[in-house]
Amino acid sequence: MNRRDEIEKAVLAASLIIGVSGAGLLGASAQTGNRGEMQAALRSTIAFVSTRHDSSADPTGNPQRALLAAEIYLVNGDGTNPRRLTDNSYFDAFPALSPDGSRIVFDSNRLRAEGEPFNTSDLFVMNTDGSGQTPLTRGSSGTWSPDGKSIAFHASASGKGRPIKPDPGAATNDNDIFVLNVGDFLKNGARPKNITNSPATIDDDPDWSPTGQKIVFTSHAVTDNPVNSATAEIYLIDADGTGKPMRLTNNTEEERAPAWSPDGKRIVFSCRKGGPDFEICVMNADGTGQLQLTDNNVPDLTSSWSPDGKKIVFHRRVGGPGQFQLFLINADGTGETQLTFPPGVNAFPNWGEAR
């Protein structure tokens, strides 16, 4: 029996922990509690990836070892109380907190078969204390629906596509955006729904709107340069896959990783403005009012809003190639501060709330 068979066999047992309804162990207890008490128990929390427990893993000298040292952590929004959730010899990344603060969806290459690219990933779900780690489906960059029942993510449309570059979470050469009802999957193995179905483009980096009606994502031509995708633009699509995607950006510069503000009025994203590196940009939800917040010569990536919409967290290279740390800025681009520091790499933040 291979590793995938062993883990899939454990799904039924794990579903008893997580709950086939998708509510989760922690979510189930909230159903019987006072709503005010539940809200009071939520704390501003950043989920992120770190190698702080193995600071000798140098991404400059040995990138693969550093990636294998990457584990998922939580930290309070003010940078206090870091706690480790995963502990293994695989690459775990792109954690996303569920809206009710009870679960995290994340990427892992622990089910990668021999001969598959190193950055081949599957999506997993776990409780916010790290328990109940359960595989879902092949794919990357999960984002929760506002009701916490479903996730959107990007994945190979054929199931056989290979990553177009070696970066963590890289799209495949036939990537589309999918939606999966987590409870239905755990209960009866429901399959994901492809909502973009676009053979001529590579679609990735989805984020679900706070209203639940739209999903924002990035799309670029399959013929584009995967390292600097000049045709990569940001689009909106109805969450059920109906209707034609609406284009929000229109230029000759690459845009990446859009993320909704909590009030649904703005979108933050990475943009190649004024040079080859990425900066942090924001725009209104209809694509108007585009504004550049950072201006430097290093990549600013994976931005995420604070729960109150007043701040943005992202990661930036400091000190040398591959040495990433978390930074905060105000939503208007002022007040930039560094949140994490070496030793260890800290990256891929997602700001939400946890119990």
PDB file of C-alpha atoms in Angstrom, residues 72-348:
ATOM      1  CA  ILE A  72       2.852  26.081   8.877  1.00  0.00           C
ATOM      2  CA  TYR A  73       2.624  28.430  11.841  1.00  0.00           C
ATOM      3  CA  LEU A  74       0.144  30.815  13.376  1.00  0.00           C
ATOM      4  CA  VAL A  75       1.009  34.140  14.995  1.00  0.00           C
ATOM      5  CA  ASN A  76      -1.177  36.815  16.542  1.00  0.00           C
ATOM      6  CA  GLY A  77      -1.783  39.845  14.344  1.00  0.00           C
ATOM      7  CA  ASP A  78       0.659  41.874  16.422  1.00  0.00           C
ATOM      8  CA  GLY A  79       3.429  39.294  15.922  1.00  0.00           C
ATOM      9  CA  THR A  80       3.162  37.645  19.337  1.00  0.00           C
ATOM     10  CA  ASN A  81       2.590  34.011  20.280  1.00  0.00           C
ATOM     11  CA  PRO A  82       3.950  32.098  17.258  1.00  0.00           C
ATOM     12  CA  ARG A  83       2.898  28.444  17.288  1.00  0.00           C
ATOM     13  CA  ARG A  84       3.784  25.593  14.971  1.00  0.00           C
ATOM     14  CA  LEU A  85       1.017  23.467  13.419  1.00  0.00           C
ATOM     15  CA  THR A  86       2.729  21.012  11.052  1.00  0.00           C
ATOM     16  CA  ASP A  87       5.786  18.877  11.757  1.00  0.00           C
ATOM     17  CA  ASN A  88       7.066  16.646   8.965  1.00  0.00           C
ATOM     18  CA  SER A  89       9.743  16.324   6.299  1.00  0.00           C
ATOM     19  CA  TYR A  90       7.602  17.632   3.428  1.00  0.00           C
ATOM     20  CA  PHE A  91       6.863  21.042   1.981  1.00  0.00           C
ATOM     21  CA  ASP A  92       3.716  22.643   3.463  1.00  0.00           C
ATOM     22  CA  ALA A  93       2.623  26.075   2.222  1.00  0.00           C
ATOM     23  CA  PHE A  94      -0.144  28.570   1.386  1.00  0.00           C
ATOM     24  CA  PRO A  95      -2.273  28.218   4.530  1.00  0.00           C
ATOM     25  CA  ALA A  96      -5.691  29.916   4.512  1.00  0.00           C
ATOM     26  CA  LEU A  97      -7.837  30.363   7.625  1.00  0.00           C
ATOM     27  CA  SER A  98     -11.534  29.491   7.371  1.00  0.00           C
ATOM     28  CA  PRO A  99     -14.010  32.324   8.033  1.00  0.00           C
ATOM     29  CA  ASP A 100     -15.079  30.854  11.382  1.00  0.00           C
ATOM     30  CA  GLY A 101     -11.472  30.465  12.526  1.00  0.00           C
ATOM     31  CA  SER A 102     -11.705  26.716  13.066  1.00  0.00           C
ATOM     32  CA  ARG A 103      -9.833  25.260  10.085  1.00  0.00           C
ATOM     33  CA  ILE A 104      -6.971  25.832   7.672  1.00  0.00           C
ATOM     34  CA  VAL A 105      -6.666  24.672   4.076  1.00  0.00           C
ATOM     35  CA  PHE A 106      -3.083  24.351   2.861  1.00  0.00           C
ATOM     36  CA  ASP A 107      -0.773  22.912   0.195  1.00  0.00           C
ATOM     37  CA  SER A 108       1.585  19.988   0.755  1.00  0.00           C
ATOM     38  CA  ASN A 109       3.800  17.901  -1.499  1.00  0.00           C
ATOM     39  CA  ARG A 110       3.599  14.911   0.873  1.00  0.00           C
ATOM     40  CA  LEU A 111       1.536  12.902  -1.665  1.00  0.00           C
ATOM     41  CA  ARG A 112       3.861  13.621  -4.572  1.00  0.00           C
ATOM     42  CA  ALA A 113       4.617  10.411  -6.478  1.00  0.00           C
ATOM     43  CA  GLU A 114       8.131   9.425  -7.452  1.00  0.00           C
ATOM     44  CA  GLY A 115       9.094  11.184 -10.675  1.00  0.00           C
ATOM     45  CA  GLU A 116       6.611  14.050 -10.242  1.00  0.00           C
ATOM     46  CA  PRO A 117       8.016  17.595  -9.961  1.00  0.00           C
ATOM     47  CA  PHE A 118       9.101  18.611  -6.472  1.00  0.00           C
ATOM     48  CA  ASN A 119       6.456  21.358  -6.289  1.00  0.00           C
ATOM     49  CA  THR A 120       3.556  19.036  -7.118  1.00  0.00           C
ATOM     50  CA  SER A 121       0.983  19.710  -4.409  1.00  0.00           C
ATOM     51  CA  ASP A 122      -2.258  18.437  -2.941  1.00  0.00           C
ATOM     52  CA  LEU A 123      -4.686  20.390  -0.794  1.00  0.00           C
ATOM     53  CA  PHE A 124      -5.160  19.398   2.848  1.00  0.00           C
ATOM     54  CA  VAL A 125      -7.431  20.655   5.612  1.00  0.00           C
ATOM     55  CA  MET A 126      -6.713  20.698   9.349  1.00  0.00           C
ATOM     56  CA  ASN A 127      -8.008  22.221  12.565  1.00  0.00           C
ATOM     57  CA  THR A 128      -6.322  25.407  13.756  1.00  0.00           C
ATOM     58  CA  ASP A 129      -4.455  23.477  16.441  1.00  0.00           C
ATOM     59  CA  GLY A 130      -2.835  21.329  13.721  1.00  0.00           C
ATOM     60  CA  SER A 131      -4.949  18.229  14.377  1.00  0.00           C
ATOM     61  CA  GLY A 132      -7.043  16.303  11.859  1.00  0.00           C
ATOM     62  CA  GLN A 133      -4.771  16.822   8.825  1.00  0.00           C
ATOM     63  CA  THR A 134      -6.771  15.357   5.952  1.00  0.00           C
ATOM     64  CA  PRO A 135      -6.082  15.246   2.187  1.00  0.00           C
ATOM     65  CA  LEU A 136      -8.654  16.714  -0.173  1.00  0.00           C
ATOM     66  CA  THR A 137      -7.589  16.880  -3.823  1.00  0.00           C
ATOM     67  CA  ARG A 138      -4.689  17.657  -6.146  1.00  0.00           C
ATOM     68  CA  GLY A 139      -4.289  21.426  -6.428  1.00  0.00           C
ATOM     69  CA  SER A 140      -2.906  24.564  -4.828  1.00  0.00           C
ATOM     70  CA  SER A 141      -3.725  27.971  -3.320  1.00  0.00           C
ATOM     71  CA  GLY A 142      -7.021  27.213  -1.603  1.00  0.00           C
ATOM     72  CA  THR A 143      -9.437  29.978  -0.579  1.00  0.00           C
ATOM     73  CA  TRP A 144     -12.591  29.550   1.536  1.00  0.00           C
ATOM     74  CA  SER A 145     -16.131  30.525   0.632  1.00  0.00           C
ATOM     75  CA  PRO A 146     -17.606  32.957   3.196  1.00  0.00           C
ATOM     76  CA  ASP A 147     -19.854  30.234   4.633  1.00  0.00           C
ATOM     77  CA  GLY A 148     -16.829  27.968   5.160  1.00  0.00           C
ATOM     78  CA  LYS A 149     -18.400  25.088   3.238  1.00  0.00           C
ATOM     79  CA  SER A 150     -16.346  25.191   0.040  1.00  0.00           C
ATOM     80  CA  ILE A 151     -12.904  26.081  -1.256  1.00  0.00           C
ATOM     81  CA  ALA A 152     -11.752  27.461  -4.588  1.00  0.00           C
ATOM     82  CA  PHE A 153      -8.282  26.569  -5.853  1.00  0.00           C
ATOM     83  CA  HIS A 154      -6.233  26.143  -9.000  1.00  0.00           C
ATOM     84  CA  ALA A 155      -5.320  22.799 -10.533  1.00  0.00           C
ATOM     85  CA  SER A 156      -4.569  20.954 -13.756  1.00  0.00           C
ATOM     86  CA  ALA A 157      -7.745  20.565 -15.818  1.00  0.00           C
ATOM     87  CA  SER A 158      -6.623  17.169 -17.116  1.00  0.00           C
ATOM     88  CA  GLY A 159      -5.119  16.014 -13.849  1.00  0.00           C
ATOM     89  CA  LYS A 160      -1.889  15.365 -15.737  1.00  0.00           C
ATOM     90  CA  GLY A 161      -0.505  18.883 -16.235  1.00  0.00           C
ATOM     91  CA  ARG A 162       2.919  19.682 -14.838  1.00  0.00           C
ATOM     92  CA  PRO A 163       3.982  22.927 -13.120  1.00  0.00           C
ATOM     93  CA  ILE A 164       5.186  25.550 -15.586  1.00  0.00           C
ATOM     94  CA  LYS A 165       7.975  26.670 -13.207  1.00  0.00           C
ATOM     95  CA  PRO A 166       9.640  25.390 -10.014  1.00  0.00           C
ATOM     96  CA  ASP A 167       8.062  27.954  -7.678  1.00  0.00           C
ATOM     97  CA  PRO A 168       5.855  26.770  -4.799  1.00  0.00           C
ATOM     98  CA  GLY A 169       2.213  26.719  -5.879  1.00  0.00           C
ATOM     99  CA  ALA A 170       3.093  27.157  -9.562  1.00  0.00           C
ATOM    100  CA  ALA A 171       0.277  26.673 -12.042  1.00  0.00           C
ATOM    101  CA  THR A 172       0.289  23.748 -14.443  1.00  0.00           C
ATOM    102  CA  ASN A 173       0.295  24.099 -18.215  1.00  0.00           C
ATOM    103  CA  ASP A 174      -3.477  23.448 -18.311  1.00  0.00           C
ATOM    104  CA  ASN A 175      -4.498  25.199 -15.092  1.00  0.00           C
ATOM    105  CA  ASP A 176      -8.102  26.192 -14.312  1.00  0.00           C
ATOM    106  CA  ILE A 177     -10.013  27.401 -11.249  1.00  0.00           C
ATOM    107  CA  PHE A 178     -12.007  24.753  -9.376  1.00  0.00           C
ATOM    108  CA  VAL A 179     -14.536  24.755  -6.532  1.00  0.00           C
ATOM    109  CA  LEU A 180     -14.951  21.903  -4.030  1.00  0.00           C
ATOM    110  CA  ASN A 181     -17.556  21.437  -1.297  1.00  0.00           C
ATOM    111  CA  VAL A 182     -15.404  20.100   1.533  1.00  0.00           C
ATOM    112  CA  GLY A 183     -18.205  18.399   3.449  1.00  0.00           C
ATOM    113  CA  ASP A 184     -19.526  16.641   0.336  1.00  0.00           C
ATOM    114  CA  PHE A 185     -16.020  15.458  -0.478  1.00  0.00           C
ATOM    115  CA  LEU A 186     -15.447  14.013   2.991  1.00  0.00           C
ATOM    116  CA  LYS A 187     -18.880  12.386   3.021  1.00  0.00           C
ATOM    117  CA  ASN A 188     -19.159  10.900  -0.444  1.00  0.00           C
ATOM    118  CA  GLY A 189     -16.053  11.828  -2.446  1.00  0.00           C
ATOM    119  CA  ALA A 190     -17.698  14.621  -4.454  1.00  0.00           C
ATOM    120  CA  ARG A 191     -15.447  15.874  -7.236  1.00  0.00           C
ATOM    121  CA  PRO A 192     -14.330  19.481  -7.767  1.00  0.00           C
ATOM    122  CA  LYS A 193     -16.144  21.649 -10.321  1.00  0.00           C
ATOM    123  CA  ASN A 194     -14.105  23.425 -12.997  1.00  0.00           C
ATOM    124  CA  ILE A 195     -15.516  26.965 -13.199  1.00  0.00           C
ATOM    125  CA  THR A 196     -13.180  28.538 -15.781  1.00  0.00           C
ATOM    126  CA  ASN A 197     -12.644  25.797 -18.412  1.00  0.00           C
ATOM    127  CA  SER A 198     -10.218  27.857 -20.482  1.00  0.00           C
ATOM    128  CA  PRO A 199      -7.805  25.738 -22.581  1.00  0.00           C
ATOM    129  CA  ALA A 200      -6.182  28.828 -24.114  1.00  0.00           C
ATOM    130  CA  THR A 201      -5.232  30.371 -20.764  1.00  0.00           C
ATOM    131  CA  ILE A 202      -3.610  29.420 -17.476  1.00  0.00           C
ATOM    132  CA  ASP A 203      -5.840  30.426 -14.545  1.00  0.00           C
ATOM    133  CA  ASP A 204      -4.534  30.571 -10.976  1.00  0.00           C
ATOM    134  CA  ASP A 205      -4.417  32.457  -7.634  1.00  0.00           C
ATOM    135  CA  PRO A 206      -8.158  32.503  -6.795  1.00  0.00           C
ATOM    136  CA  ASP A 207      -9.674  34.413  -3.872  1.00  0.00           C
ATOM    137  CA  TRP A 208     -13.348  34.194  -2.844  1.00  0.00           C
ATOM    138  CA  SER A 209     -15.240  37.468  -2.341  1.00  0.00           C
ATOM    139  CA  PRO A 210     -16.707  38.248   1.113  1.00  0.00           C
ATOM    140  CA  THR A 211     -20.206  38.230  -0.397  1.00  0.00           C
ATOM    141  CA  GLY A 212     -19.682  34.739  -1.799  1.00  0.00           C
ATOM    142  CA  GLN A 213     -20.854  35.760  -5.253  1.00  0.00           C
ATOM    143  CA  LYS A 214     -17.528  36.288  -7.041  1.00  0.00           C
ATOM    144  CA  ILE A 215     -14.056  34.780  -7.270  1.00  0.00           C
ATOM    145  CA  VAL A 216     -11.105  36.918  -8.337  1.00  0.00           C
ATOM    146  CA  PHE A 217      -8.188  35.197 -10.072  1.00  0.00           C
ATOM    147  CA  THR A 218      -5.251  35.663 -12.432  1.00  0.00           C
ATOM    148  CA  SER A 219      -5.196  34.487 -16.026  1.00  0.00           C
ATOM    149  CA  HIS A 220      -2.570  34.533 -18.770  1.00  0.00           C
ATOM    150  CA  ALA A 221      -2.016  32.959 -22.170  1.00  0.00           C
ATOM    151  CA  VAL A 222      -0.611  29.431 -22.306  1.00  0.00           C
ATOM    152  CA  THR A 223       2.010  30.756 -24.726  1.00  0.00           C
ATOM    153  CA  ASP A 224       3.248  33.372 -22.242  1.00  0.00           C
ATOM    154  CA  ASN A 225       6.661  33.443 -20.586  1.00  0.00           C
ATOM    155  CA  PRO A 226       6.087  31.584 -17.288  1.00  0.00           C
ATOM    156  CA  VAL A 227       8.803  33.586 -15.494  1.00  0.00           C
ATOM    157  CA  ASN A 228       7.454  37.001 -16.491  1.00  0.00           C
ATOM    158  CA  SER A 229       3.911  36.619 -17.751  1.00  0.00           C
ATOM    159  CA  ALA A 230       3.206  39.935 -19.454  1.00  0.00           C
ATOM    160  CA  THR A 231      -0.349  38.851 -20.335  1.00  0.00           C
ATOM    161  CA  ALA A 232      -1.214  37.943 -16.726  1.00  0.00           C
ATOM    162  CA  GLU A 233      -4.259  40.029 -15.770  1.00  0.00           C
ATOM    163  CA  ILE A 234      -6.804  39.918 -12.957  1.00  0.00           C
ATOM    164  CA  TYR A 235     -10.364  38.761 -13.623  1.00  0.00           C
ATOM    165  CA  LEU A 236     -13.664  38.246 -11.798  1.00  0.00           C
ATOM    166  CA  ILE A 237     -15.967  35.287 -12.327  1.00  0.00           C
ATOM    167  CA  ASP A 238     -19.259  34.251 -10.761  1.00  0.00           C
ATOM    168  CA  ALA A 239     -18.558  31.690  -8.037  1.00  0.00           C
ATOM    169  CA  ASP A 240     -20.848  29.167  -9.733  1.00  0.00           C
ATOM    170  CA  GLY A 241     -18.923  29.494 -13.000  1.00  0.00           C
ATOM    171  CA  THR A 242     -21.761  31.106 -14.945  1.00  0.00           C
ATOM    172  CA  GLY A 243     -21.310  34.204 -17.040  1.00  0.00           C
ATOM    173  CA  LYS A 244     -18.239  35.552 -18.760  1.00  0.00           C
ATOM    174  CA  PRO A 245     -15.193  36.528 -16.646  1.00  0.00           C
ATOM    175  CA  MET A 246     -14.787  40.283 -16.170  1.00  0.00           C
ATOM    176  CA  ARG A 247     -11.302  41.702 -16.727  1.00  0.00           C
ATOM    177  CA  LEU A 248     -10.118  44.149 -14.052  1.00  0.00           C
ATOM    178  CA  THR A 249      -6.576  45.020 -15.192  1.00  0.00           C
ATOM    179  CA  ASN A 250      -5.390  45.751 -18.705  1.00  0.00           C
ATOM    180  CA  ASN A 251      -1.704  46.434 -19.318  1.00  0.00           C
ATOM    181  CA  THR A 252       1.553  44.776 -20.366  1.00  0.00           C
ATOM    182  CA  GLU A 253       2.708  44.049 -16.815  1.00  0.00           C
ATOM    183  CA  GLU A 254       2.226  40.883 -14.793  1.00  0.00           C
ATOM    184  CA  GLU A 255      -0.287  40.909 -11.924  1.00  0.00           C
ATOM    185  CA  ARG A 256      -0.442  38.195  -9.274  1.00  0.00           C
ATOM    186  CA  ALA A 257      -2.253  36.910  -6.167  1.00  0.00           C
ATOM    187  CA  PRO A 258      -5.344  39.161  -5.838  1.00  0.00           C
ATOM    188  CA  ALA A 259      -7.029  39.235  -2.413  1.00  0.00           C
ATOM    189  CA  TRP A 260     -10.306  40.851  -1.348  1.00  0.00           C
ATOM    190  CA  SER A 261     -10.584  43.383   1.459  1.00  0.00           C
ATOM    191  CA  PRO A 262     -12.950  42.252   4.249  1.00  0.00           C
ATOM    192  CA  ASP A 263     -15.640  44.719   3.129  1.00  0.00           C
ATOM    193  CA  GLY A 264     -15.415  43.514  -0.479  1.00  0.00           C
ATOM    194  CA  LYS A 265     -14.731  47.011  -1.801  1.00  0.00           C
ATOM    195  CA  ARG A 266     -11.039  46.663  -2.700  1.00  0.00           C
ATOM    196  CA  ILE A 267      -8.559  44.114  -4.001  1.00  0.00           C
ATOM    197  CA  VAL A 268      -4.856  44.004  -3.140  1.00  0.00           C
ATOM    198  CA  PHE A 269      -2.441  42.284  -5.536  1.00  0.00           C
ATOM    199  CA  SER A 270       1.195  42.048  -6.611  1.00  0.00           C
ATOM    200  CA  CYS A 271       2.085  44.120  -9.665  1.00  0.00           C
ATOM    201  CA  ARG A 272       5.201  44.671 -11.766  1.00  0.00           C
ATOM    202  CA  LYS A 273       5.233  48.470 -11.647  1.00  0.00           C
ATOM    203  CA  GLY A 274       8.298  50.543 -12.433  1.00  0.00           C
ATOM    204  CA  GLY A 275      10.652  47.582 -12.859  1.00  0.00           C
ATOM    205  CA  PRO A 276      10.942  43.793 -13.021  1.00  0.00           C
ATOM    206  CA  ASP A 277      10.184  43.193  -9.339  1.00  0.00           C
ATOM    207  CA  PHE A 278       6.704  42.961  -7.815  1.00  0.00           C
ATOM    208  CA  GLU A 279       5.148  45.766  -5.774  1.00  0.00           C
ATOM    209  CA  ILE A 280       1.969  45.831  -3.694  1.00  0.00           C
ATOM    210  CA  CYS A 281      -0.961  47.478  -5.494  1.00  0.00           C
ATOM    211  CA  VAL A 282      -4.642  48.000  -4.644  1.00  0.00           C
ATOM    212  CA  MET A 283      -7.736  48.766  -6.698  1.00  0.00           C
ATOM    213  CA  ASN A 284     -11.472  48.999  -6.304  1.00  0.00           C
ATOM    214  CA  ALA A 285     -13.449  45.809  -6.788  1.00  0.00           C
ATOM    215  CA  ASP A 286     -14.452  46.947 -10.296  1.00  0.00           C
ATOM    216  CA  GLY A 287     -10.827  47.539 -11.366  1.00  0.00           C
ATOM    217  CA  THR A 288     -10.883  51.332 -10.993  1.00  0.00           C
ATOM    218  CA  GLY A 289      -8.652  53.388  -8.736  1.00  0.00           C
ATOM    219  CA  GLN A 290      -5.499  51.321  -9.184  1.00  0.00           C
ATOM    220  CA  LEU A 291      -2.800  52.502  -6.789  1.00  0.00           C
ATOM    221  CA  GLN A 292       0.779  51.346  -6.104  1.00  0.00           C
ATOM    222  CA  LEU A 293       1.561  51.103  -2.364  1.00  0.00           C
ATOM    223  CA  THR A 294       5.218  49.977  -2.315  1.00  0.00           C
ATOM    224  CA  ASP A 295       8.172  51.085  -4.407  1.00  0.00           C
ATOM    225  CA  ASN A 296      11.516  49.269  -4.114  1.00  0.00           C
ATOM    226  CA  ASN A 297      13.730  46.808  -5.998  1.00  0.00           C
ATOM    227  CA  VAL A 298      12.771  43.539  -4.267  1.00  0.00           C
ATOM    228  CA  PRO A 299       9.675  41.348  -4.728  1.00  0.00           C
ATOM    229  CA  ASP A 300       6.675  42.124  -2.486  1.00  0.00           C
ATOM    230  CA  LEU A 301       4.376  39.085  -2.601  1.00  0.00           C
ATOM    231  CA  THR A 302       1.343  37.202  -1.184  1.00  0.00           C
ATOM    232  CA  SER A 303      -0.464  40.165   0.335  1.00  0.00           C
ATOM    233  CA  SER A 304      -3.435  39.688   2.678  1.00  0.00           C
ATOM    234  CA  TRP A 305      -5.760  42.125   4.494  1.00  0.00           C
ATOM    235  CA  SER A 306      -6.165  42.359   8.252  1.00  0.00           C
ATOM    236  CA  PRO A 307      -9.674  41.410   9.484  1.00  0.00           C
ATOM    237  CA  ASP A 308     -10.504  45.097  10.057  1.00  0.00           C
ATOM    238  CA  GLY A 309      -9.225  46.100   6.602  1.00  0.00           C
ATOM    239  CA  LYS A 310      -6.791  48.651   8.018  1.00  0.00           C
ATOM    240  CA  LYS A 311      -3.510  46.831   7.316  1.00  0.00           C
ATOM    241  CA  ILE A 312      -1.932  44.494   4.772  1.00  0.00           C
ATOM    242  CA  VAL A 313       0.627  41.772   5.425  1.00  0.00           C
ATOM    243  CA  PHE A 314       2.989  40.460   2.725  1.00  0.00           C
ATOM    244  CA  HIS A 315       6.419  38.881   2.399  1.00  0.00           C
ATOM    245  CA  ARG A 316       9.575  40.478   1.034  1.00  0.00           C
ATOM    246  CA  ARG A 317      13.131  39.332   0.405  1.00  0.00           C
ATOM    247  CA  VAL A 318      15.615  40.764   2.904  1.00  0.00           C
ATOM    248  CA  GLY A 319      19.336  40.202   3.321  1.00  0.00           C
ATOM    249  CA  GLY A 320      19.848  38.072   0.229  1.00  0.00           C
ATOM    250  CA  PRO A 321      18.226  35.711  -2.293  1.00  0.00           C
ATOM    251  CA  GLY A 322      15.503  33.604  -0.755  1.00  0.00           C
ATOM    252  CA  GLN A 323      15.591  35.274   2.654  1.00  0.00           C
ATOM    253  CA  PHE A 324      11.923  36.231   3.062  1.00  0.00           C
ATOM    254  CA  GLN A 325      10.246  37.945   6.022  1.00  0.00           C
ATOM    255  CA  LEU A 326       6.768  39.284   6.761  1.00  0.00           C
ATOM    256  CA  PHE A 327       6.006  43.000   6.553  1.00  0.00           C
ATOM    257  CA  LEU A 328       3.004  45.152   7.448  1.00  0.00           C
ATOM    258  CA  ILE A 329       1.742  48.342   5.862  1.00  0.00           C
ATOM    259  CA  ASN A 330      -1.347  50.448   6.381  1.00  0.00           C
ATOM    260  CA  ALA A 331      -4.005  50.124   3.698  1.00  0.00           C
ATOM    261  CA  ASP A 332      -2.914  53.476   2.249  1.00  0.00           C
ATOM    262  CA  GLY A 333       0.729  52.351   1.963  1.00  0.00           C
ATOM    263  CA  THR A 334       2.031  54.242   5.000  1.00  0.00           C
ATOM    264  CA  GLY A 335       3.538  52.899   8.218  1.00  0.00           C
ATOM    265  CA  GLU A 336       5.597  50.044   6.765  1.00  0.00           C
ATOM    266  CA  THR A 337       7.085  47.793   9.469  1.00  0.00           C
ATOM    267  CA  GLN A 338       8.834  44.415   9.506  1.00  0.00           C
ATOM    268  CA  LEU A 339       6.866  41.798  11.461  1.00  0.00           C
ATOM    269  CA  THR A 340       9.220  38.773  11.470  1.00  0.00           C
ATOM    270  CA  PHE A 341      13.001  38.491  11.572  1.00  0.00           C
ATOM    271  CA  PRO A 342      15.697  35.864  10.968  1.00  0.00           C
ATOM    272  CA  PRO A 343      16.791  33.261  11.771  1.00  0.00           C
ATOM    273  CA  GLY A 344      14.541  31.322   9.454  1.00  0.00           C
ATOM    274  CA  VAL A 345      12.457  32.260   6.424  1.00  0.00           C
ATOM    275  CA  ASN A 346       8.893  33.501   7.002  1.00  0.00           C
ATOM    276  CA  ALA A 347       6.543  33.807   4.021  1.00  0.00           C
ATOM    277  CA  PHE A 348       3.122  33.156   2.388  1.00  0.00           C
TER     278      PHE A 348
END
